[in-house]
Coordinates of C-alpha atoms in Angstrom, one line a residue:
M1 CA 0.1 0.0 -0.1
K2 CA 1.6 3.1 -1.1
F3 CA 0.4 6.7 -0.9
I4 CA 2.1 9.9 -2.9
Y5 CA 2.2 13.2 -1.6
K6 CA 2.8 16.0 -4.2
S7 CA 4.0 19.2 -3.5
R8 CA 1.6 22.2 -5.0
E9 CA 4.8 23.6 -6.7
K10 CA 6.7 20.3 -7.7
S11 CA 7.1 21.2 -11.3
S12 CA 8.6 24.5 -10.7
E13 CA 10.4 23.7 -7.3
G14 CA 11.5 20.2 -8.1
L15 CA 10.5 19.0 -4.8
G16 CA 9.3 15.5 -6.1
E17 CA 7.0 13.1 -4.9
L18 CA 7.1 12.3 -1.4
S19 CA 6.0 8.8 -0.1
K20 CA 3.6 8.6 2.8
E21 CA 4.9 5.2 3.7
E22 CA 8.4 6.5 3.8
V23 CA 7.4 9.4 6.0
F24 CA 5.5 6.7 8.3
K25 CA 8.9 4.9 8.4
K26 CA 10.8 7.9 9.4
F27 CA 7.9 8.4 12.3
S28 CA 8.3 5.1 13.5
E29 CA 12.2 5.5 13.8
E30 CA 11.6 8.4 15.9
L31 CA 9.2 6.6 18.1
F32 CA 11.4 3.9 18.7
E33 CA 13.8 6.3 20.0
K34 CA 11.6 8.9 21.8
G35 CA 8.9 6.5 23.0
S36 CA 6.0 9.1 22.7
V37 CA 4.1 9.9 19.6
E38 CA 4.0 13.6 20.2
S39 CA 7.8 13.6 21.1
A40 CA 8.4 11.7 17.8
I41 CA 6.4 14.2 15.8
E42 CA 8.2 17.2 17.2
E43 CA 11.5 15.6 16.4
M44 CA 10.4 15.0 12.8
M45 CA 9.2 18.5 12.5
R46 CA 12.6 19.8 14.2
K47 CA 15.1 17.7 12.0
G48 CA 13.2 17.6 9.1
I49 CA 12.9 14.4 6.7
K50 CA 15.7 12.7 4.2
F51 CA 14.0 10.3 1.8
S52 CA 15.9 7.3 0.1
S53 CA 15.7 9.3 -3.2
S54 CA 18.2 11.8 -1.4
E55 CA 15.2 14.3 -1.2
K56 CA 15.2 16.2 2.0
I57 CA 12.5 18.5 3.5
S58 CA 13.9 21.2 5.8
G59 CA 12.9 21.0 9.6
T60 CA 12.0 23.7 11.8
D61 CA 15.8 23.9 13.1
D62 CA 17.0 24.6 9.6
I63 CA 14.1 27.0 8.9
S64 CA 14.6 29.0 12.1
K65 CA 18.3 29.1 11.5
A66 CA 17.8 30.8 8.2
L67 CA 15.1 33.3 10.0
E68 CA 17.9 33.9 12.4
E69 CA 20.6 34.6 10.1
A70 CA 18.1 36.9 8.3
R71 CA 17.4 38.6 11.6
N72 CA 21.3 38.7 12.4
S73 CA 22.0 40.5 9.3
I74 CA 19.5 43.2 9.9
M75 CA 20.8 43.4 13.5
N76 CA 24.2 44.3 12.0
K77 CA 23.0 47.2 10.0
F78 CA 21.8 49.7 12.5
N79 CA 22.9 51.2 15.9
I80 CA 20.3 52.0 18.3
K81 CA 22.6 53.0 21.1
D82 CA 24.0 56.0 19.2
F83 CA 20.3 56.9 18.0
L84 CA 19.0 56.8 21.7
K85 CA 22.3 58.9 22.7
D86 CA 21.9 61.6 20.0
L87 CA 17.9 62.0 21.0
R88 CA 18.7 62.5 24.5
N89 CA 21.3 64.9 23.7
N90 CA 19.1 66.6 21.6
L91 CA 16.3 66.7 24.4
S92 CA 18.7 67.7 27.1
E93 CA 19.6 70.7 24.8
I94 CA 16.1 71.6 24.6
A95 CA 15.5 71.2 28.2
K96 CA 18.5 73.4 28.8
K97 CA 17.0 76.2 27.1
M98 CA 13.9 75.9 29.3
G99 CA 15.9 75.9 32.4
R100 CA 14.9 72.4 33.1
E101 CA 17.9 70.9 35.0
D102 CA 15.6 68.3 36.6
I103 CA 14.7 66.9 33.1
I104 CA 18.4 67.0 31.9
E105 CA 19.3 65.1 35.1
K106 CA 16.4 62.4 34.2
L107 CA 17.6 61.9 30.7
K108 CA 21.5 61.4 31.8
S109 CA 20.3 58.9 34.3
G110 CA 18.3 56.7 31.8
G111 CA 15.0 58.4 32.4
S112 CA 12.0 57.9 30.1
I113 CA 12.4 59.7 26.9
K114 CA 8.5 59.7 26.5
S115 CA 8.1 61.2 29.9
A116 CA 10.6 64.0 29.3
I117 CA 8.7 65.0 26.2
S118 CA 5.5 64.9 27.9
E119 CA 6.9 67.3 30.3
M120 CA 8.3 69.7 27.8
E121 CA 5.5 69.3 24.9
D122 CA 3.0 72.0 26.5
K123 CA 5.6 74.7 27.4
L124 CA 7.5 74.7 24.2
K125 CA 5.4 75.0 21.2
T126 CA 8.4 74.7 18.4
K127 CA 8.4 72.7 15.0
E128 CA 11.1 70.5 16.7
M129 CA 9.1 70.0 19.9
K130 CA 5.9 69.1 17.7
I131 CA 7.9 66.5 15.9
H132 CA 9.2 64.8 19.0
K133 CA 5.6 64.9 20.3
E134 CA 4.4 63.1 17.4
R135 CA 7.0 60.3 17.8
K136 CA 7.2 59.8 21.3
E137 CA 5.2 56.6 21.3
G138 CA 7.9 55.3 18.7
Y139 CA 10.7 56.7 21.1
E140 CA 9.3 54.5 23.9
R141 CA 9.0 51.5 21.6
I142 CA 12.5 51.8 20.6
E143 CA 13.7 52.3 24.2
N144 CA 11.9 49.1 25.0
F145 CA 13.3 47.2 22.2
K146 CA 16.7 48.0 23.3
K147 CA 16.1 47.3 26.7
K148 CA 15.3 43.6 25.4
Y149 CA 18.8 43.5 23.7
P150 CA 21.2 45.5 25.7
F151 CA 24.2 44.0 24.2
L152 CA 23.1 44.3 20.8
F153 CA 22.5 47.1 18.3
N154 CA 25.6 48.9 19.3
K155 CA 27.3 49.1 16.0
G156 CA 26.7 50.1 12.3
E157 CA 25.2 53.3 11.1
I158 CA 22.9 55.4 13.1
P159 CA 19.2 55.0 11.3
E160 CA 16.7 57.3 10.6
Y161 CA 13.6 57.1 12.8
E162 CA 11.3 55.6 10.2
E163 CA 13.9 53.2 9.0
L164 CA 14.7 52.3 12.7
L165 CA 11.0 51.3 13.2
Y166 CA 10.7 49.3 9.9
Y167 CA 13.8 47.3 11.0
I168 CA 12.3 46.6 14.5
D169 CA 8.8 45.7 12.9
K170 CA 11.1 43.2 10.7
I171 CA 12.9 41.8 13.7
E172 CA 10.0 41.3 15.8
T173 CA 8.1 39.6 12.7
L174 CA 11.0 37.4 12.4
N175 CA 11.3 36.6 16.2
S176 CA 7.6 35.5 16.4
M177 CA 8.1 33.5 13.3
I178 CA 11.0 31.5 14.8
E179 CA 9.1 31.2 18.0
A180 CA 6.1 29.5 16.4
L181 CA 8.3 27.2 14.5
K182 CA 10.2 26.2 17.6
S183 CA 6.8 25.6 19.5
G184 CA 5.4 23.8 16.6
N185 CA 2.6 26.2 16.1
F186 CA 2.9 26.6 12.4
D187 CA -0.6 28.4 11.8
K188 CA 1.1 31.4 13.6
V189 CA 3.7 31.6 10.8
D190 CA 3.2 34.1 8.2
V191 CA 4.1 32.2 5.2
E192 CA 3.7 35.1 2.8
K193 CA 6.3 37.0 4.8
M194 CA 8.5 34.2 5.3
E195 CA 8.5 33.7 1.4
E196 CA 9.4 37.5 1.2
I197 CA 12.2 36.9 3.6
L198 CA 13.6 33.4 2.8
G199 CA 12.2 32.7 -0.5
K200 CA 9.8 30.1 -2.0
K201 CA 11.6 27.1 -1.1
F202 CA 11.2 27.6 2.4
R203 CA 7.8 28.2 2.2
D204 CA 6.9 25.1 0.1
E205 CA 9.2 23.0 2.8
L206 CA 6.7 24.3 5.7
N207 CA 4.0 23.6 3.8
L208 CA 5.0 20.0 3.7
L209 CA 5.8 19.7 7.1
K210 CA 2.3 20.9 7.9
E211 CA 0.8 18.2 5.4
I212 CA 3.1 15.5 7.1
K213 CA 2.0 16.4 10.6
E214 CA -1.6 16.1 9.6
F215 CA -1.2 13.0 7.8
I216 CA 0.7 11.6 11.4
R217 CA -2.4 12.7 13.2
D218 CA -4.9 11.0 11.0
P219 CA -7.4 9.1 12.8
S220 CA -6.3 5.9 10.8
I221 CA -2.7 6.3 12.1
T222 CA -3.1 8.0 15.6
R223 CA -5.9 8.8 17.8
E224 CA -6.2 10.5 21.3
E225 CA -6.7 8.3 24.4
G226 CA -7.2 10.2 27.7
G227 CA -5.3 13.2 26.3
V228 CA -2.5 11.3 25.1
L229 CA -1.8 10.7 21.3
K230 CA -1.6 7.0 20.8
L231 CA -1.1 4.5 17.8
T232 CA -3.8 2.7 16.2
P233 CA -3.6 -1.0 16.2
K234 CA -3.2 -1.2 12.6
S235 CA 0.0 1.5 12.8
I236 CA 1.3 -1.0 15.5
R237 CA 1.2 -3.8 13.4
K238 CA 2.7 -1.8 10.5
I239 CA 5.6 -0.5 12.5
G240 CA 6.3 -4.0 13.6
E241 CA 6.2 -5.1 9.9
N242 CA 8.6 -2.3 8.9
A243 CA 10.9 -3.6 11.9
L244 CA 11.2 -6.8 10.6
K245 CA 11.8 -5.6 7.2
D246 CA 14.6 -3.7 8.0
I247 CA 16.4 -6.2 10.0
F248 CA 16.2 -8.8 7.4
S249 CA 16.9 -6.3 4.6
V250 CA 20.8 -6.9 4.9
L251 CA 20.5 -10.6 5.0
K252 CA 20.7 -12.7 1.7
N253 CA 19.4 -16.1 1.3
S254 CA 17.5 -15.9 5.0
R255 CA 14.3 -17.9 4.7
A256 CA 12.0 -15.9 7.4
G257 CA 9.1 -18.2 6.7
E258 CA 10.7 -21.5 7.9
H259 CA 10.9 -22.7 11.5
L260 CA 13.0 -26.1 11.4
S261 CA 14.4 -27.8 14.0
S262 CA 15.2 -31.5 15.5
W263 CA 13.5 -30.4 18.7
R264 CA 10.1 -32.3 19.7
G265 CA 6.8 -31.0 18.1
G266 CA 4.3 -31.7 15.9
V267 CA 5.0 -32.6 12.2
E268 CA 4.1 -30.6 9.2
V269 CA 3.9 -32.4 5.6
R270 CA 5.2 -30.5 2.8
Y271 CA 3.4 -31.9 -0.2
E272 CA 5.2 -29.9 -2.7
E273 CA 8.6 -31.8 -2.0
S274 CA 9.2 -35.6 -1.7
K275 CA 12.5 -37.7 -0.7
P276 CA 13.2 -41.3 -1.1
Y277 CA 12.4 -43.7 1.4
E278 CA 15.0 -44.4 4.0
D279 CA 13.8 -47.0 6.6
E280 CA 10.9 -44.8 8.0
E281 CA 7.5 -45.6 8.8
F282 CA 4.9 -46.0 5.7
S283 CA 3.1 -42.7 6.4
H284 CA 2.7 -39.7 3.9
I285 CA 3.6 -41.9 1.0
N286 CA 4.0 -39.9 -2.3
I287 CA 1.7 -42.5 -4.0
P288 CA 1.8 -41.1 -7.7
G289 CA 5.2 -40.3 -7.5
T290 CA 6.2 -44.1 -6.1
I291 CA 4.1 -45.7 -9.0
F292 CA 6.1 -43.3 -11.7
R293 CA 9.3 -44.2 -10.0
T294 CA 8.3 -47.8 -10.1
F295 CA 7.3 -47.8 -13.6
K296 CA 10.3 -45.8 -14.9
R297 CA 12.8 -48.2 -13.0
R298 CA 10.9 -51.4 -14.7
I299 CA 11.2 -50.0 -18.2
I300 CA 14.8 -49.1 -17.8
K301 CA 16.1 -52.1 -15.7
G302 CA 13.4 -54.5 -15.3
G303 CA 13.0 -56.4 -12.3
P304 CA 10.3 -56.9 -9.5
S305 CA 6.9 -54.7 -9.6
L306 CA 7.7 -53.1 -6.4
I307 CA 11.0 -52.7 -4.4
P308 CA 11.7 -50.3 -1.1
E309 CA 13.7 -48.0 -3.3
D310 CA 10.7 -47.2 -5.3
F311 CA 8.9 -45.5 -2.4
L312 CA 8.7 -41.8 -2.0
L313 CA 7.7 -39.9 1.0
F314 CA 6.6 -36.5 1.1
E315 CA 9.0 -34.2 3.1
R316 CA 8.2 -33.2 6.6
E317 CA 9.1 -30.4 8.8
K318 CA 9.3 -30.2 12.4
N319 CA 7.1 -27.5 13.3
I320 CA 7.9 -26.4 16.8
R321 CA 5.4 -24.6 19.0
T322 CA 7.6 -22.4 21.2
S323 CA 6.8 -20.1 24.1
L324 CA 9.4 -17.6 24.7
A325 CA 10.1 -14.9 27.1
L326 CA 12.1 -11.9 26.0
L327 CA 13.9 -10.1 28.7
L328 CA 14.5 -6.6 27.8
D329 CA 17.1 -4.8 29.8
M330 CA 15.9 -1.0 30.6
S331 CA 18.3 0.0 33.1
W332 CA 19.9 3.3 32.7
S333 CA 23.2 2.2 30.8
M334 CA 21.2 0.8 27.8
S335 CA 20.5 4.6 26.9
W336 CA 24.1 4.6 25.9
N337 CA 25.1 4.0 22.2
N338 CA 21.6 3.4 20.9
K339 CA 21.5 0.1 22.7
F340 CA 17.9 0.5 24.1
T341 CA 16.4 1.6 20.8
A342 CA 17.8 -1.2 19.0
A343 CA 16.5 -4.0 21.4
K344 CA 13.0 -2.1 21.7
K345 CA 13.0 -2.3 17.5
V346 CA 14.2 -6.1 17.7
A347 CA 11.4 -7.0 20.1
C348 CA 8.9 -5.1 17.9
A349 CA 10.0 -7.3 15.1
L350 CA 10.2 -10.4 16.9
N351 CA 6.8 -9.9 18.0
H352 CA 5.4 -9.2 14.6
L353 CA 7.2 -12.2 13.1
I354 CA 5.7 -14.6 15.9
R355 CA 2.1 -13.1 15.2
T356 CA 2.2 -13.5 11.3
K357 CA 4.6 -16.3 10.8
F358 CA 4.2 -18.5 13.8
P359 CA 0.8 -17.7 15.5
K360 CA 1.1 -20.9 17.8
D361 CA 4.1 -19.7 19.3
N362 CA 3.5 -17.5 22.4
L363 CA 5.9 -14.6 23.1
Y364 CA 6.3 -12.6 26.6
I365 CA 8.0 -9.5 26.8
I366 CA 9.5 -8.7 30.2
G367 CA 11.3 -5.3 30.8
F368 CA 13.8 -5.3 33.8
F369 CA 15.3 -2.4 35.7
T370 CA 15.2 -1.9 39.4
T371 CA 12.2 -4.5 39.2
A372 CA 10.9 -6.3 36.3
V373 CA 7.4 -5.8 34.3
L374 CA 5.5 -7.5 31.6
L375 CA 5.0 -5.3 28.7
K376 CA 2.0 -5.6 26.5
E377 CA 2.4 -5.6 22.8
D378 CA 0.8 -1.9 22.5
E379 CA 2.8 -0.6 25.6
L380 CA 6.2 -1.6 23.9
L381 CA 6.4 1.4 21.6
Y382 CA 6.0 3.8 24.3
T383 CA 8.4 2.4 26.6
E384 CA 11.1 4.6 27.7
L385 CA 14.0 4.2 30.4
N386 CA 13.6 5.6 33.8
P387 CA 16.4 7.5 35.3
A388 CA 15.0 7.1 38.6
E389 CA 15.1 3.1 38.2
P390 CA 18.7 2.5 36.9
F391 CA 19.8 -0.6 38.2
T392 CA 19.5 -4.0 36.7
N393 CA 17.5 -6.9 38.3
I394 CA 17.8 -9.9 36.0
Q395 CA 16.7 -12.0 39.1
L396 CA 13.2 -10.7 39.1
A397 CA 13.2 -10.8 35.4
L398 CA 13.9 -14.4 35.3
Q399 CA 11.3 -15.1 38.0
L400 CA 8.5 -13.5 36.1
A401 CA 9.6 -15.5 32.8
Q402 CA 9.6 -18.7 35.1
K403 CA 6.2 -17.8 36.2
L404 CA 4.6 -17.1 32.9
L405 CA 6.5 -20.1 31.0
S406 CA 5.6 -22.6 33.8
S407 CA 1.7 -22.1 33.0
D408 CA 2.2 -22.0 29.2
P409 CA 0.9 -24.9 27.5
N410 CA 3.8 -25.3 24.7
Q411 CA 6.2 -27.9 25.3
N412 CA 9.4 -26.2 24.1
K413 CA 10.2 -22.9 26.3
Q414 CA 13.0 -20.7 26.0
I415 CA 14.2 -17.4 27.6
I416 CA 15.9 -14.6 25.5
L417 CA 18.0 -12.2 27.4
I418 CA 19.3 -8.8 26.2
T419 CA 21.4 -6.9 28.5
D420 CA 24.7 -4.9 28.6
G421 CA 25.4 -5.2 32.4
Q422 CA 25.6 -7.5 35.2
P423 CA 23.0 -7.6 38.0
T424 CA 22.9 -4.7 40.5
A425 CA 19.3 -5.5 41.9
Y426 CA 17.8 -8.4 43.7
C427 CA 14.5 -9.3 45.7
Y428 CA 15.1 -10.9 49.0
K429 CA 12.2 -12.0 51.2
G430 CA 10.0 -9.6 49.3
T431 CA 12.0 -6.6 49.5
I432 CA 14.2 -5.3 46.5
H433 CA 17.6 -4.2 47.2
V434 CA 19.9 -2.5 45.2
E435 CA 23.7 -3.2 45.3
W436 CA 26.6 -0.9 43.9
P437 CA 29.3 -3.0 42.4
V438 CA 32.2 -3.8 44.7
F439 CA 35.5 -4.3 42.9
G440 CA 33.2 -4.7 39.4
I441 CA 30.8 -7.0 41.0
S442 CA 27.2 -6.9 43.0
P443 CA 27.9 -10.5 44.8
N444 CA 24.7 -10.6 46.2
A445 CA 22.6 -9.7 43.2
V446 CA 24.7 -12.2 41.4
R447 CA 24.1 -14.9 43.7
E448 CA 20.2 -14.5 43.7
T449 CA 20.5 -14.5 39.8
I450 CA 22.3 -17.4 39.6
K451 CA 19.6 -19.3 42.1
E452 CA 17.0 -18.5 39.4
V453 CA 19.1 -19.8 36.8
K454 CA 19.5 -23.2 38.5
I455 CA 15.5 -23.3 38.9
L456 CA 14.9 -22.6 35.4
T457 CA 17.5 -25.2 34.3
K458 CA 15.7 -27.9 36.4
K459 CA 12.5 -26.9 34.6
G460 CA 14.1 -27.4 31.1
I461 CA 14.0 -23.8 30.2
K462 CA 17.1 -22.6 28.0
I463 CA 18.4 -19.1 28.6
N464 CA 20.0 -17.8 25.4
T465 CA 21.9 -14.4 26.0
F466 CA 22.7 -11.7 23.7
M467 CA 25.4 -9.1 25.2
V468 CA 25.3 -5.7 23.7
D469 CA 28.5 -4.9 25.7
D470 CA 31.8 -6.5 26.4
N471 CA 31.8 -5.7 30.2
P472 CA 34.3 -8.5 31.6
Y473 CA 31.9 -8.9 34.7
L474 CA 29.1 -9.5 32.5
I475 CA 31.1 -12.1 30.8
R476 CA 31.9 -14.0 33.6
L477 CA 28.5 -14.0 34.7
V478 CA 27.0 -15.1 31.2
D479 CA 29.5 -17.7 31.2
E480 CA 28.3 -19.0 34.4
I481 CA 24.7 -18.9 33.2
V482 CA 25.8 -21.0 30.1
R483 CA 27.7 -23.7 32.3
I484 CA 25.0 -24.2 34.4
N485 CA 21.9 -24.0 31.9
G486 CA 23.5 -25.1 28.6
G487 CA 22.1 -22.1 26.5
R488 CA 24.0 -20.0 24.1
V489 CA 25.4 -16.6 24.5
F490 CA 26.1 -14.3 21.5
Y491 CA 28.4 -11.3 21.7
T492 CA 26.9 -8.5 19.6
T493 CA 26.2 -4.7 19.1
P494 CA 23.0 -2.9 18.7
N495 CA 23.4 -2.8 14.9
E496 CA 23.7 -6.4 14.9
L497 CA 21.5 -7.3 17.5
G498 CA 18.2 -8.1 15.2
K499 CA 20.3 -10.1 12.6
Y500 CA 21.6 -12.5 15.4
L501 CA 18.3 -12.8 17.3
L502 CA 16.1 -13.1 14.6
V503 CA 18.1 -15.4 12.4
D504 CA 18.7 -17.7 15.4
Y505 CA 15.2 -17.7 16.5
I506 CA 14.2 -19.0 12.9
S507 CA 16.9 -21.3 12.1
R508 CA 17.8 -22.4 15.7
K509 CA 21.4 -22.5 14.4
R510 CA 24.3 -20.3 15.9
K511 CA 24.7 -18.8 12.2
I512 CA 24.2 -15.6 10.4
V513 CA 22.8 -16.1 7.0
I514 CA 24.4 -13.8 4.7

């Protein structure tokens, strides 16, 4: 399904056609990182969008920067400081002629120019004073403007009064547009004035940003729940599908639809493929193929009407029904080097793979930090790291996984542990304890974690660990888990995590298909 955006000025500006599907994908990437629909939209609007065709829509950062440069070039053109200094000197000369030393003192000490004019205008009916009277509101505006920028407008030429007000109008217009862009309130941006200042290109790009924002806020993609913008179920499925495609796009010859293993499980017959009989039970016989094979042999070689070598059996696959607990490290260290974003994307991809390709498999996603929680499918994308819960409680995550898997009817059960650090939190007698590493290790947390590993091992539940860090203390712990449990360990990076995890899930082999 593909939708096309067309810029109204496409033919003259060459902006090209922008795919809504690409826009949705960029939005998904921001959502994995930000964990909030509103934050993802804001980030897209701020950074802009670069498409696979190398086209790029400028974001509000780029447009604001262009507006700021235009504003700064104006700021360097005129000198308000000397304009006001000359004006005060002029008014002081008038006050001196009137014998008003009090007004002169007020002007010298930074008193209001407007007030000084008001005190003199009725007593001095000259042409010069009349001009000052007509301009006093403008003078007040100029004074207030300079107070906002005490360290600016001190260089350049001294402008004329009307020219100065024109510049101030322009700067205030630019400031209001910059503020509106940074707050995401595009409706407050005067696009005609922006085009006048920056040109047609930026006007077109701002219009496209508006359209993209409206597209993402369409009820088919997002909807408001309790005052919070959330994804629709259809969008959640689409994001999982895209995540799966992204991970497998770098793999060649991978067969994502297969689920082969020698483990126990039901048998699925593949009627499109056959193999010779090899001392197996006489079930799933390919009768037409066997008759043809017999007929062909007798014509060429003769012999008995039927021999064992004539038999063909339909190929069979072991179809495993697996229950899987995916343990996702949400401790604070996962925020470094894009580790949590990558892990969350892999979890979404795995969830989509199981829902679409292996619907009889069960997946439980458990997030662990200082404690551990079960994450629902529609919560996963919004999950964010909490700096107030920075510790790593692998023990509670294993306990929750054991509880869920023990009550699951599927025979084959396994745990996938994604982590970047050793345990620093544990539960003892119903109370959660945190433990800073001493000489690189948290001994009590490690001890309680190993206890859970032994319980899972007795229940026949394998633990496969995906390490996204080369912490030597974590390596020692994982080696001990492998020694006890017999599962496997993968040393990987955030970028490679999906390849390792998903291919391993499908093939059941410690091998990357390239």
